[in-house]
Amino acid sequence: MAKKELKDVSVSGKKVLVRVDFNVPMKNGTVTNDNRITAALPTIQYLIENGAKVILFSHLGKVKVEEDLKKLDMQPVADVLAQKLNKTVKFVPTFEGSELEEAINSMANGEVILFQNTRFADIIDGNGQICLDDKGQAAAKRESKNNPELGKYWASLGDVFVNDAFGTAHRAHASNVGIASNIAESCLGFLVEKEVKMLSQGVDQPAKPFVAILGGAKVSDKIDVIENLLNKADKILIGGGMAYTFAVAKGDKVGKSLLENDKIEVAKNFLAKGKDKIILPIDNIEAPEFADVEGKITPDANIDDGYMGLDIGPKTVELFTKELQDAKTVVWNGPMGVFEFENYNKGTKAVCAAIANLTDAFTLIGGGDSAAAAIQLGYKDKFTYISTGGGASLEYMEGKVLPGIAAVQDK
Ligand code: AMP
């Protein structure tokens, strides 16, 4: 059943708790990339315009040691948000207690507050004390272990809960599942609504032919994705470091390439099950070491002794491009090679170009490194959608239920 959306809910005059994803990169107390803040603006602006009392909160990094309480303070995020909204954003430097409650209770319609990093509750216990284990590591874990009292408490602060944090939707935390399970009304924010719509179109209702492209470092990270997509896709093109475990399963030589010995059997089973659905590289670019040095094109799938495969070769690019030609749906997760190296980004770039050339296809990148690669290589606007959540979109592709979304009310 479809989840309730922001426009299904009346927000005027209500205290609206909004879980945003403000987990932005920071350096010395400064936000170094504000994309995630920008991405949350449509939901925030809609709520302001519709007279809600807008109570924002997010995690920022992982709060593991006491020092993180200084490093991962949300104040700089509130400052950036205020600039972007051109409006006062009241920052509340705590995530529970009377200061927060009073700030919320004195809000006028259309006002915005941001409260402190929700993961401070991982190191601060219910008595306001810092709680560490014998190694000096955060031990309260109230946010990340979905402490029931904390979820209930946060839910008690508002009338409506809006989940607009896709990046943490695959986690059951107090600030998403905990609140959604304890509040009268909940819905998805615009950002999460779009993510769900796009991933569902790509993975659950793909127009055929459906071609999936999987790459990246490890087979072990993608086993569940392959399993799920084998039932849905017409073709699965495999590149990147993970292709070498498949190559060994097929009987090819891989030299010093990335190899997961304990996943060779899994790869064999996939090849047997997938038959001609799974397409592997037929040539590679190999190097004697893991470095950005000029490589050598192999004549076939085999890698020479003493070498490692760092990118797919030109014949593979041609093959993959041909396989993509008639696709109506393309879902991609994981680069085709070590795209961070100038000498080994050609395969990833060529796949980007092949997808960009499809004029009549729904094309989706599932977050993480492939999204970074496509953006870095200049193909940001060439896909129907680039997911903002690495882990969350991977779990969606695995066919898993995302708890942060499941907990929100149905329409
Ligand atoms: P993932 O996070 O699993 O999508 O993996 C992305 C990482 O895989 C990137 O940092 C790539 O550099 C790396 N990668 C891709 N192809 C290879 C390869 N042939 N050998 C080693 N690492 C690779």
CSV table of C-alpha atoms and ligand atoms in Angstrom, one decimal:
chain,number,residue,atom,x,y,z
A,1,MET,CA,0.0,0.0,0.0
A,2,ALA,CA,1.2,3.5,-0.8
A,3,LYS,CA,2.5,5.6,2.1
A,4,LYS,CA,0.9,8.9,3.2
A,5,GLU,CA,2.5,11.9,1.6
A,6,LEU,CA,3.0,15.4,2.8
A,7,LYS,CA,0.1,16.7,0.7
A,8,ASP,CA,-2.2,14.2,2.3
A,9,VAL,CA,-1.7,15.8,5.7
A,10,SER,CA,-3.0,19.0,7.2
A,11,VAL,CA,-0.1,20.9,8.7
A,12,SER,CA,-1.4,24.4,9.4
A,13,GLY,CA,-0.8,25.4,13.0
A,14,LYS,CA,0.5,22.0,13.9
A,15,LYS,CA,3.8,21.1,15.4
A,16,VAL,CA,5.5,19.1,12.6
A,17,LEU,CA,8.5,17.0,13.5
A,18,VAL,CA,10.6,16.5,10.4
A,19,ARG,CA,13.4,13.9,10.2
A,20,VAL,CA,15.8,15.4,7.6
A,21,ASP,CA,19.1,14.1,6.4
A,22,PHE,CA,21.5,16.9,7.4
A,23,ASN,CA,24.4,14.4,7.7
A,24,VAL,CA,26.7,16.8,5.7
A,25,PRO,CA,30.5,16.6,5.5
A,26,MET,CA,32.1,19.0,7.9
A,27,LYS,CA,35.7,20.3,8.4
A,28,ASN,CA,36.7,22.3,11.4
A,29,GLY,CA,33.1,23.2,12.2
A,30,THR,CA,32.3,24.3,8.7
A,31,VAL,CA,29.9,22.5,6.3
A,32,THR,CA,31.9,21.6,3.2
A,33,ASN,CA,29.1,20.4,1.0
A,34,ASP,CA,25.5,21.6,1.5
A,35,ASN,CA,23.8,19.4,-1.1
A,36,ARG,CA,21.8,17.6,1.5
A,37,ILE,CA,20.5,20.8,3.1
A,38,THR,CA,19.5,22.0,-0.4
A,39,ALA,CA,17.7,18.7,-1.0
A,40,ALA,CA,15.6,19.2,2.1
A,41,LEU,CA,14.4,22.7,1.2
A,42,PRO,CA,11.2,21.8,-0.8
A,43,THR,CA,9.7,20.0,2.2
A,44,ILE,CA,10.8,22.7,4.7
A,45,GLN,CA,9.5,25.5,2.5
A,46,TYR,CA,6.2,23.8,1.9
A,47,LEU,CA,5.7,23.5,5.7
A,48,ILE,CA,6.6,27.1,6.3
A,49,GLU,CA,4.3,28.3,3.5
A,50,ASN,CA,1.5,26.2,5.0
A,51,GLY,CA,1.8,27.6,8.5
A,52,ALA,CA,3.3,24.6,10.3
A,53,LYS,CA,5.7,24.9,13.3
A,54,VAL,CA,8.7,23.3,11.7
A,55,ILE,CA,10.8,21.2,14.1
A,56,LEU,CA,13.8,19.8,12.2
A,57,PHE,CA,16.3,17.2,13.4
A,58,SER,CA,18.9,14.9,11.9
A,59,HIS,CA,21.9,12.8,12.8
A,60,LEU,CA,25.4,14.2,11.9
A,61,GLY,CA,28.2,11.6,11.7
A,62,LYS,CA,28.7,8.9,14.2
A,63,VAL,CA,28.9,9.9,17.8
A,64,LYS,CA,31.4,7.5,19.3
A,65,VAL,CA,33.6,9.4,21.8
A,66,GLU,CA,33.1,12.3,24.0
A,67,GLU,CA,35.0,14.6,21.7
A,68,ASP,CA,32.4,14.1,19.0
A,69,LEU,CA,30.0,16.2,21.1
A,70,LYS,CA,32.1,19.2,20.0
A,71,LYS,CA,32.9,18.1,16.5
A,72,LEU,CA,29.4,17.0,15.5
A,73,ASP,CA,27.4,19.9,16.9
A,74,MET,CA,24.6,20.9,14.6
A,75,GLN,CA,24.9,24.7,15.0
A,76,PRO,CA,26.8,25.2,11.7
A,77,VAL,CA,24.1,23.3,9.9
A,78,ALA,CA,21.4,25.6,11.4
A,79,ASP,CA,23.5,28.7,10.1
A,80,VAL,CA,23.7,27.3,6.5
A,81,LEU,CA,20.0,26.5,6.6
A,82,ALA,CA,19.0,30.0,7.8
A,83,GLN,CA,21.0,31.5,4.9
A,84,LYS,CA,19.3,29.2,2.4
A,85,LEU,CA,15.9,29.9,3.7
A,86,ASN,CA,16.6,33.6,4.3
A,87,LYS,CA,14.9,33.2,7.6
A,88,THR,CA,15.7,32.7,11.2
A,89,VAL,CA,16.3,29.1,12.2
A,90,LYS,CA,16.4,28.8,16.0
A,91,PHE,CA,19.0,26.3,17.0
A,92,VAL,CA,18.3,24.3,20.2
A,93,PRO,CA,21.6,22.8,21.4
A,94,THR,CA,20.0,19.8,23.1
A,95,PHE,CA,17.9,16.9,21.9
A,96,GLU,CA,15.7,16.5,25.0
A,97,GLY,CA,14.6,18.3,28.1
A,98,SER,CA,13.0,21.6,29.1
A,99,GLU,CA,15.0,23.9,26.9
A,100,LEU,CA,13.8,22.0,23.8
A,101,GLU,CA,10.2,21.7,25.1
A,102,GLU,CA,10.0,25.4,25.8
A,103,ALA,CA,11.4,26.3,22.4
A,104,ILE,CA,8.8,24.2,20.7
A,105,ASN,CA,5.9,25.4,22.9
A,106,SER,CA,6.7,29.0,22.1
A,107,MET,CA,6.9,28.6,18.3
A,108,ALA,CA,4.6,30.7,16.1
A,109,ASN,CA,3.2,29.2,12.8
A,110,GLY,CA,5.8,29.2,10.0
A,111,GLU,CA,8.8,29.3,12.4
A,112,VAL,CA,11.6,26.9,12.2
A,113,ILE,CA,13.8,25.3,14.8
A,114,LEU,CA,16.6,22.7,14.4
A,115,PHE,CA,17.5,20.7,17.4
A,116,GLN,CA,20.8,19.0,18.3
A,117,ASN,CA,22.3,16.0,16.6
A,118,THR,CA,20.1,13.0,17.3
A,119,ARG,CA,23.1,10.7,17.7
A,120,PHE,CA,24.1,12.7,20.8
A,121,ALA,CA,21.6,10.3,22.4
A,122,ASP,CA,24.1,7.5,21.6
A,123,ILE,CA,26.5,8.9,24.1
A,124,ILE,CA,24.1,10.7,26.6
A,125,ASP,CA,21.9,8.5,28.7
A,126,GLY,CA,18.3,9.2,29.9
A,127,ASN,CA,19.7,11.0,33.0
A,128,GLY,CA,21.7,13.4,30.8
A,129,GLN,CA,25.0,11.7,31.7
A,130,ILE,CA,27.7,10.7,29.3
A,131,CYS,CA,27.7,6.9,29.1
A,132,LEU,CA,30.8,5.1,27.9
A,133,ASP,CA,32.0,1.5,27.9
A,134,ASP,CA,35.3,0.4,29.3
A,135,LYS,CA,37.0,1.4,26.0
A,136,GLY,CA,35.7,5.0,26.2
A,137,GLN,CA,33.2,4.4,23.4
A,138,ALA,CA,29.6,5.6,23.4
A,139,ALA,CA,27.4,3.1,25.1
A,140,ALA,CA,23.9,4.7,25.5
A,141,LYS,CA,22.9,4.0,21.9
A,142,ARG,CA,19.5,5.4,22.4
A,143,GLU,CA,19.1,6.8,18.9
A,144,SER,CA,20.8,4.0,16.9
A,145,LYS,CA,19.3,1.1,18.9
A,146,ASN,CA,15.8,2.7,18.7
A,147,ASN,CA,15.4,3.2,22.5
A,148,PRO,CA,11.5,3.0,23.0
A,149,GLU,CA,11.4,5.8,25.6
A,150,LEU,CA,13.3,8.2,23.3
A,151,GLY,CA,11.1,7.5,20.3
A,152,LYS,CA,8.0,8.0,22.5
A,153,TYR,CA,9.5,11.2,24.0
A,154,TRP,CA,10.3,12.8,20.6
A,155,ALA,CA,6.9,11.8,19.3
A,156,SER,CA,5.3,13.6,22.3
A,157,LEU,CA,6.8,16.9,21.1
A,158,GLY,CA,4.7,17.1,17.9
A,159,ASP,CA,1.4,16.5,16.2
A,160,VAL,CA,2.7,15.1,12.9
A,161,PHE,CA,5.9,13.3,11.8
A,162,VAL,CA,7.4,13.8,8.4
A,163,ASN,CA,10.2,11.4,7.3
A,164,ASP,CA,12.3,13.1,4.7
A,165,ALA,CA,15.6,11.3,5.4
A,166,PHE,CA,16.2,8.7,2.8
A,167,GLY,CA,19.8,8.1,3.7
A,168,THR,CA,18.8,6.5,7.0
A,169,ALA,CA,15.6,4.8,5.9
A,170,HIS,CA,17.2,1.4,6.0
A,171,ARG,CA,17.9,1.8,9.7
A,172,ALA,CA,15.3,1.5,12.5
A,173,HIS,CA,16.4,4.4,14.7
A,174,ALA,CA,14.5,6.3,17.4
A,175,SER,CA,14.4,9.4,15.2
A,176,ASN,CA,12.5,7.6,12.4
A,177,VAL,CA,10.9,4.3,13.3
A,178,GLY,CA,10.6,5.3,17.0
A,179,ILE,CA,8.7,8.5,16.3
A,180,ALA,CA,6.6,7.1,13.5
A,181,SER,CA,5.4,4.2,15.8
A,182,ASN,CA,4.3,6.6,18.5
A,183,ILE,CA,2.6,9.5,16.8
A,184,ALA,CA,-1.0,10.0,15.6
A,185,GLU,CA,-0.1,11.0,12.1
A,186,SER,CA,3.0,10.4,9.9
A,187,CYS,CA,3.9,10.8,6.2
A,188,LEU,CA,6.8,10.9,3.8
A,189,GLY,CA,8.5,14.2,2.9
A,190,PHE,CA,9.0,15.2,-0.7
A,191,LEU,CA,12.5,13.8,-1.0
A,192,VAL,CA,11.7,10.4,0.4
A,193,GLU,CA,8.5,10.3,-1.7
A,194,LYS,CA,10.5,10.9,-4.9
A,195,GLU,CA,13.2,8.3,-3.9
A,196,VAL,CA,10.5,5.6,-3.3
A,197,LYS,CA,8.7,6.5,-6.5
A,198,MET,CA,11.9,6.3,-8.6
A,199,LEU,CA,13.3,3.1,-7.0
A,200,SER,CA,9.9,1.5,-7.3
A,201,GLN,CA,9.7,2.4,-11.0
A,202,GLY,CA,13.2,1.1,-11.6
A,203,VAL,CA,13.2,-2.1,-9.5
A,204,ASP,CA,9.5,-3.1,-8.9
A,205,GLN,CA,7.8,-2.1,-12.1
A,206,PRO,CA,10.6,-1.9,-14.7
A,207,ALA,CA,9.6,-1.3,-18.3
A,208,LYS,CA,11.3,-4.1,-20.3
A,209,PRO,CA,14.0,-4.8,-21.4
A,210,PHE,CA,15.4,-4.2,-18.0
A,211,VAL,CA,19.2,-4.1,-17.8
A,212,ALA,CA,21.0,-3.9,-14.4
A,213,ILE,CA,24.6,-3.0,-14.2
A,214,LEU,CA,26.5,-4.0,-11.1
A,215,GLY,CA,30.1,-3.2,-10.2
A,216,GLY,CA,32.2,-2.0,-7.3
A,217,ALA,CA,34.7,-3.7,-5.1
A,218,LYS,CA,33.0,-6.8,-3.7
A,219,VAL,CA,30.6,-9.6,-4.6
A,220,SER,CA,29.8,-10.0,-0.9
A,221,ASP,CA,28.2,-6.5,-0.9
A,222,LYS,CA,26.0,-7.2,-3.8
A,223,ILE,CA,24.9,-10.8,-3.3
A,224,ASP,CA,21.3,-9.9,-2.2
A,225,VAL,CA,21.1,-7.4,-5.1
A,226,ILE,CA,22.1,-10.0,-7.7
A,227,GLU,CA,19.7,-12.5,-6.1
A,228,ASN,CA,16.8,-10.1,-6.3
A,229,LEU,CA,17.6,-8.7,-9.7
A,230,LEU,CA,18.1,-12.1,-11.3
A,231,ASN,CA,14.3,-12.6,-10.9
A,232,LYS,CA,13.5,-9.2,-12.4
A,233,ALA,CA,16.2,-8.1,-14.9
A,234,ASP,CA,16.6,-9.3,-18.5
A,235,LYS,CA,20.4,-8.8,-18.3
A,236,ILE,CA,22.8,-8.2,-15.5
A,237,LEU,CA,26.1,-6.6,-16.7
A,238,ILE,CA,28.9,-7.2,-14.1
A,239,GLY,CA,32.1,-5.1,-14.0
A,240,GLY,CA,34.4,-3.7,-11.4
A,241,GLY,CA,36.4,-5.7,-8.8
A,242,MET,CA,33.5,-8.0,-8.2
A,243,ALA,CA,33.7,-9.4,-11.7
A,244,TYR,CA,37.0,-11.2,-10.9
A,245,THR,CA,35.3,-13.6,-8.5
A,246,PHE,CA,32.9,-14.4,-11.3
A,247,ALA,CA,35.8,-14.8,-13.7
A,248,VAL,CA,37.4,-17.4,-11.4
A,249,ALA,CA,34.0,-19.2,-11.1
A,250,LYS,CA,34.0,-19.4,-14.9
A,251,GLY,CA,37.5,-20.8,-15.0
A,252,ASP,CA,39.4,-17.6,-16.1
A,253,LYS,CA,42.7,-16.5,-14.6
A,254,VAL,CA,42.7,-13.3,-12.6
A,255,GLY,CA,46.3,-12.8,-11.4
A,256,LYS,CA,46.5,-10.4,-8.4
A,257,SER,CA,43.0,-8.9,-9.0
A,258,LEU,CA,40.5,-8.4,-6.2
A,259,LEU,CA,39.1,-11.9,-5.4
A,260,GLU,CA,36.8,-13.2,-2.7
A,261,ASN,CA,37.7,-16.8,-2.4
A,262,ASP,CA,34.8,-17.6,-0.2
A,263,LYS,CA,32.4,-16.2,-2.7
A,264,ILE,CA,33.5,-18.3,-5.7
A,265,GLU,CA,30.8,-20.9,-5.0
A,266,VAL,CA,28.1,-18.2,-4.7
A,267,ALA,CA,29.3,-16.8,-8.1
A,268,LYS,CA,29.1,-20.3,-9.7
A,269,ASN,CA,25.5,-20.6,-8.4
A,270,PHE,CA,24.6,-17.3,-9.9
A,271,LEU,CA,26.1,-18.2,-13.2
A,272,ALA,CA,24.2,-21.5,-13.3
A,273,LYS,CA,21.0,-19.8,-12.3
A,274,GLY,CA,21.3,-16.7,-14.5
A,275,LYS,CA,22.6,-18.6,-17.5
A,276,ASP,CA,23.0,-16.1,-20.4
A,277,LYS,CA,21.4,-13.3,-18.2
A,278,ILE,CA,24.7,-12.5,-16.6
A,279,ILE,CA,27.2,-10.8,-18.9
A,280,LEU,CA,30.9,-10.6,-17.7
A,281,PRO,CA,33.8,-8.6,-19.0
A,282,ILE,CA,35.5,-10.1,-22.1
A,283,ASP,CA,38.6,-8.0,-21.7
A,284,ASN,CA,40.2,-5.8,-19.0
A,285,ILE,CA,42.8,-3.1,-18.4
A,286,GLU,CA,45.4,-4.6,-16.1
A,287,ALA,CA,48.2,-3.1,-14.0
A,288,PRO,CA,51.2,-4.5,-12.1
A,289,GLU,CA,50.1,-2.7,-9.0
A,290,PHE,CA,47.2,-0.8,-7.5
A,291,ALA,CA,48.2,2.6,-8.7
A,292,ASP,CA,47.3,5.3,-11.2
A,293,VAL,CA,49.8,4.1,-13.8
A,294,GLU,CA,49.1,3.4,-17.5
A,295,GLY,CA,47.6,-0.1,-17.9
A,296,LYS,CA,47.7,-2.8,-20.5
A,297,ILE,CA,44.6,-4.1,-22.3
A,298,THR,CA,44.2,-7.9,-22.1
A,299,PRO,CA,43.2,-9.7,-25.3
A,300,ASP,CA,40.5,-11.7,-23.4
A,301,ALA,CA,39.0,-12.1,-20.0
A,302,ASN,CA,42.2,-13.5,-18.4
A,303,ILE,CA,44.5,-11.4,-16.4
A,304,ASP,CA,48.3,-12.0,-16.6
A,305,ASP,CA,50.2,-13.4,-13.6
A,306,GLY,CA,51.5,-10.6,-11.5
A,307,TYR,CA,48.9,-8.2,-12.8
A,308,MET,CA,45.5,-7.0,-11.5
A,309,GLY,CA,42.4,-5.9,-13.4
A,310,LEU,CA,41.5,-2.3,-12.6
A,311,ASP,CA,39.0,-1.6,-15.4
A,312,ILE,CA,36.9,-3.2,-18.0
A,313,GLY,CA,38.5,-3.2,-21.5
A,314,PRO,CA,37.3,-1.7,-24.8
A,315,LYS,CA,35.7,-4.9,-26.1
A,316,THR,CA,33.7,-5.1,-22.9
A,317,VAL,CA,32.6,-1.5,-23.3
A,318,GLU,CA,31.4,-2.3,-26.8
A,319,LEU,CA,29.5,-5.4,-25.5
A,320,PHE,CA,27.9,-3.6,-22.6
A,321,THR,CA,26.9,-0.7,-24.8
A,322,LYS,CA,25.3,-3.1,-27.2
A,323,GLU,CA,23.4,-4.8,-24.4
A,324,LEU,CA,22.2,-1.4,-23.2
A,325,GLN,CA,21.0,-0.2,-26.6
A,326,ASP,CA,17.4,-1.4,-26.5
A,327,ALA,CA,16.9,-1.1,-22.7
A,328,LYS,CA,13.8,0.6,-21.4
A,329,THR,CA,15.0,0.5,-17.8
A,330,VAL,CA,18.5,0.7,-16.6
A,331,VAL,CA,19.5,0.4,-12.9
A,332,TRP,CA,23.2,0.9,-12.0
A,333,ASN,CA,25.1,0.3,-8.8
A,334,GLY,CA,28.9,0.2,-8.6
A,335,PRO,CA,31.6,1.5,-10.8
A,336,MET,CA,33.2,-0.6,-13.6
A,337,GLY,CA,36.7,0.0,-12.4
A,338,VAL,CA,38.9,2.1,-10.1
A,339,PHE,CA,37.2,5.3,-11.4
A,340,GLU,CA,39.2,7.4,-8.9
A,341,PHE,CA,42.3,6.8,-11.0
A,342,GLU,CA,42.5,8.8,-14.3
A,343,ASN,CA,43.9,5.7,-16.0
A,344,TYR,CA,41.0,3.4,-14.9
A,345,ASN,CA,37.9,5.5,-15.3
A,346,LYS,CA,37.3,4.8,-19.0
A,347,GLY,CA,34.9,1.8,-18.4
A,348,THR,CA,32.8,3.7,-15.9
A,349,LYS,CA,32.8,6.8,-18.2
A,350,ALA,CA,31.8,4.7,-21.2
A,351,VAL,CA,28.9,3.1,-19.3
A,352,CYS,CA,27.8,6.6,-18.2
A,353,ALA,CA,27.9,7.7,-21.9
A,354,ALA,CA,26.0,4.6,-23.1
A,355,ILE,CA,23.3,5.2,-20.6
A,356,ALA,CA,23.2,8.9,-21.3
A,357,ASN,CA,22.6,8.1,-25.0
A,358,LEU,CA,19.4,6.2,-24.2
A,359,THR,CA,16.6,8.6,-25.1
A,360,ASP,CA,13.7,6.5,-24.3
A,361,ALA,CA,14.7,4.7,-21.1
A,362,PHE,CA,14.2,5.1,-17.4
A,363,THR,CA,17.7,5.3,-16.0
A,364,LEU,CA,18.6,5.2,-12.3
A,365,ILE,CA,21.8,5.2,-10.3
A,366,GLY,CA,21.5,3.6,-6.9
A,367,GLY,CA,23.6,6.1,-4.9
A,368,GLY,CA,27.0,5.6,-3.3
A,369,ASP,CA,30.1,5.3,-5.4
A,370,SER,CA,28.4,5.0,-8.8
A,371,ALA,CA,26.5,8.2,-8.1
A,372,ALA,CA,29.8,9.9,-7.1
A,373,ALA,CA,31.4,8.6,-10.3
A,374,ALA,CA,28.7,9.8,-12.6
A,375,ILE,CA,28.7,13.2,-11.0
A,376,GLN,CA,32.5,13.4,-11.0
A,377,LEU,CA,32.7,12.3,-14.6
A,378,GLY,CA,30.2,15.0,-15.7
A,379,TYR,CA,27.0,12.9,-16.2
A,380,LYS,CA,24.9,14.3,-13.4
A,381,ASP,CA,22.0,15.4,-15.5
A,382,LYS,CA,22.0,12.5,-17.9
A,383,PHE,CA,20.1,10.1,-15.8
A,384,THR,CA,16.4,10.0,-15.0
A,385,TYR,CA,17.3,9.9,-11.3
A,386,ILE,CA,20.4,9.6,-9.1
A,387,SER,CA,19.4,8.2,-5.7
A,388,THR,CA,20.7,10.2,-2.7
A,389,GLY,CA,21.0,7.1,-0.3
A,390,GLY,CA,23.8,4.6,-0.8
A,391,GLY,CA,22.9,2.0,1.8
A,392,ALA,CA,19.2,2.6,1.6
A,393,SER,CA,19.0,2.3,-2.2
A,394,LEU,CA,21.2,-0.8,-2.1
A,395,GLU,CA,18.8,-2.4,0.4
A,396,TYR,CA,15.8,-1.3,-1.8
A,397,MET,CA,17.5,-3.1,-4.7
A,398,GLU,CA,17.9,-6.1,-2.6
A,399,GLY,CA,14.1,-6.2,-2.3
A,400,LYS,CA,14.2,-5.5,1.4
A,401,VAL,CA,11.7,-3.5,3.3
A,402,LEU,CA,13.2,-0.2,4.5
A,403,PRO,CA,12.0,0.2,8.2
A,404,GLY,CA,12.1,4.0,8.1
A,405,ILE,CA,9.5,4.0,5.3
A,406,ALA,CA,7.5,1.0,6.5
A,407,ALA,CA,6.9,2.6,9.8
A,408,VAL,CA,5.2,5.6,8.2
A,409,GLN,CA,1.4,5.4,7.9
A,410,ASP,CA,-0.3,4.1,4.8
A,411,LYS,CA,-2.6,6.4,2.8
B,1,AMP,P1,31.4,-0.2,-4.0
B,1,AMP,O1,31.4,0.7,-2.8
B,1,AMP,O2,31.3,-1.7,-3.7
B,1,AMP,O3,30.4,0.2,-5.1
B,1,AMP,O4,32.8,-0.2,-4.6
B,1,AMP,C1,33.4,1.0,-5.1
B,1,AMP,C2,34.8,0.9,-5.1
B,1,AMP,O5,35.2,-0.2,-5.9
B,1,AMP,C3,35.5,2.1,-5.8
B,1,AMP,O6,36.3,2.8,-4.8
B,1,AMP,C4,36.4,1.5,-6.8
B,1,AMP,O7,37.7,2.1,-6.9
B,1,AMP,C5,36.5,0.1,-6.5
B,1,AMP,N1,36.8,-0.8,-7.6
B,1,AMP,C6,36.1,-0.9,-8.8
B,1,AMP,N2,36.7,-1.7,-9.6
B,1,AMP,C7,37.8,-2.2,-9.0
B,1,AMP,C8,38.8,-3.1,-9.3
B,1,AMP,N3,38.8,-3.7,-10.5
B,1,AMP,N4,39.8,-3.4,-8.4
B,1,AMP,C9,39.7,-2.8,-7.2
B,1,AMP,N5,38.8,-1.9,-6.8
B,1,AMP,C10,37.8,-1.6,-7.7
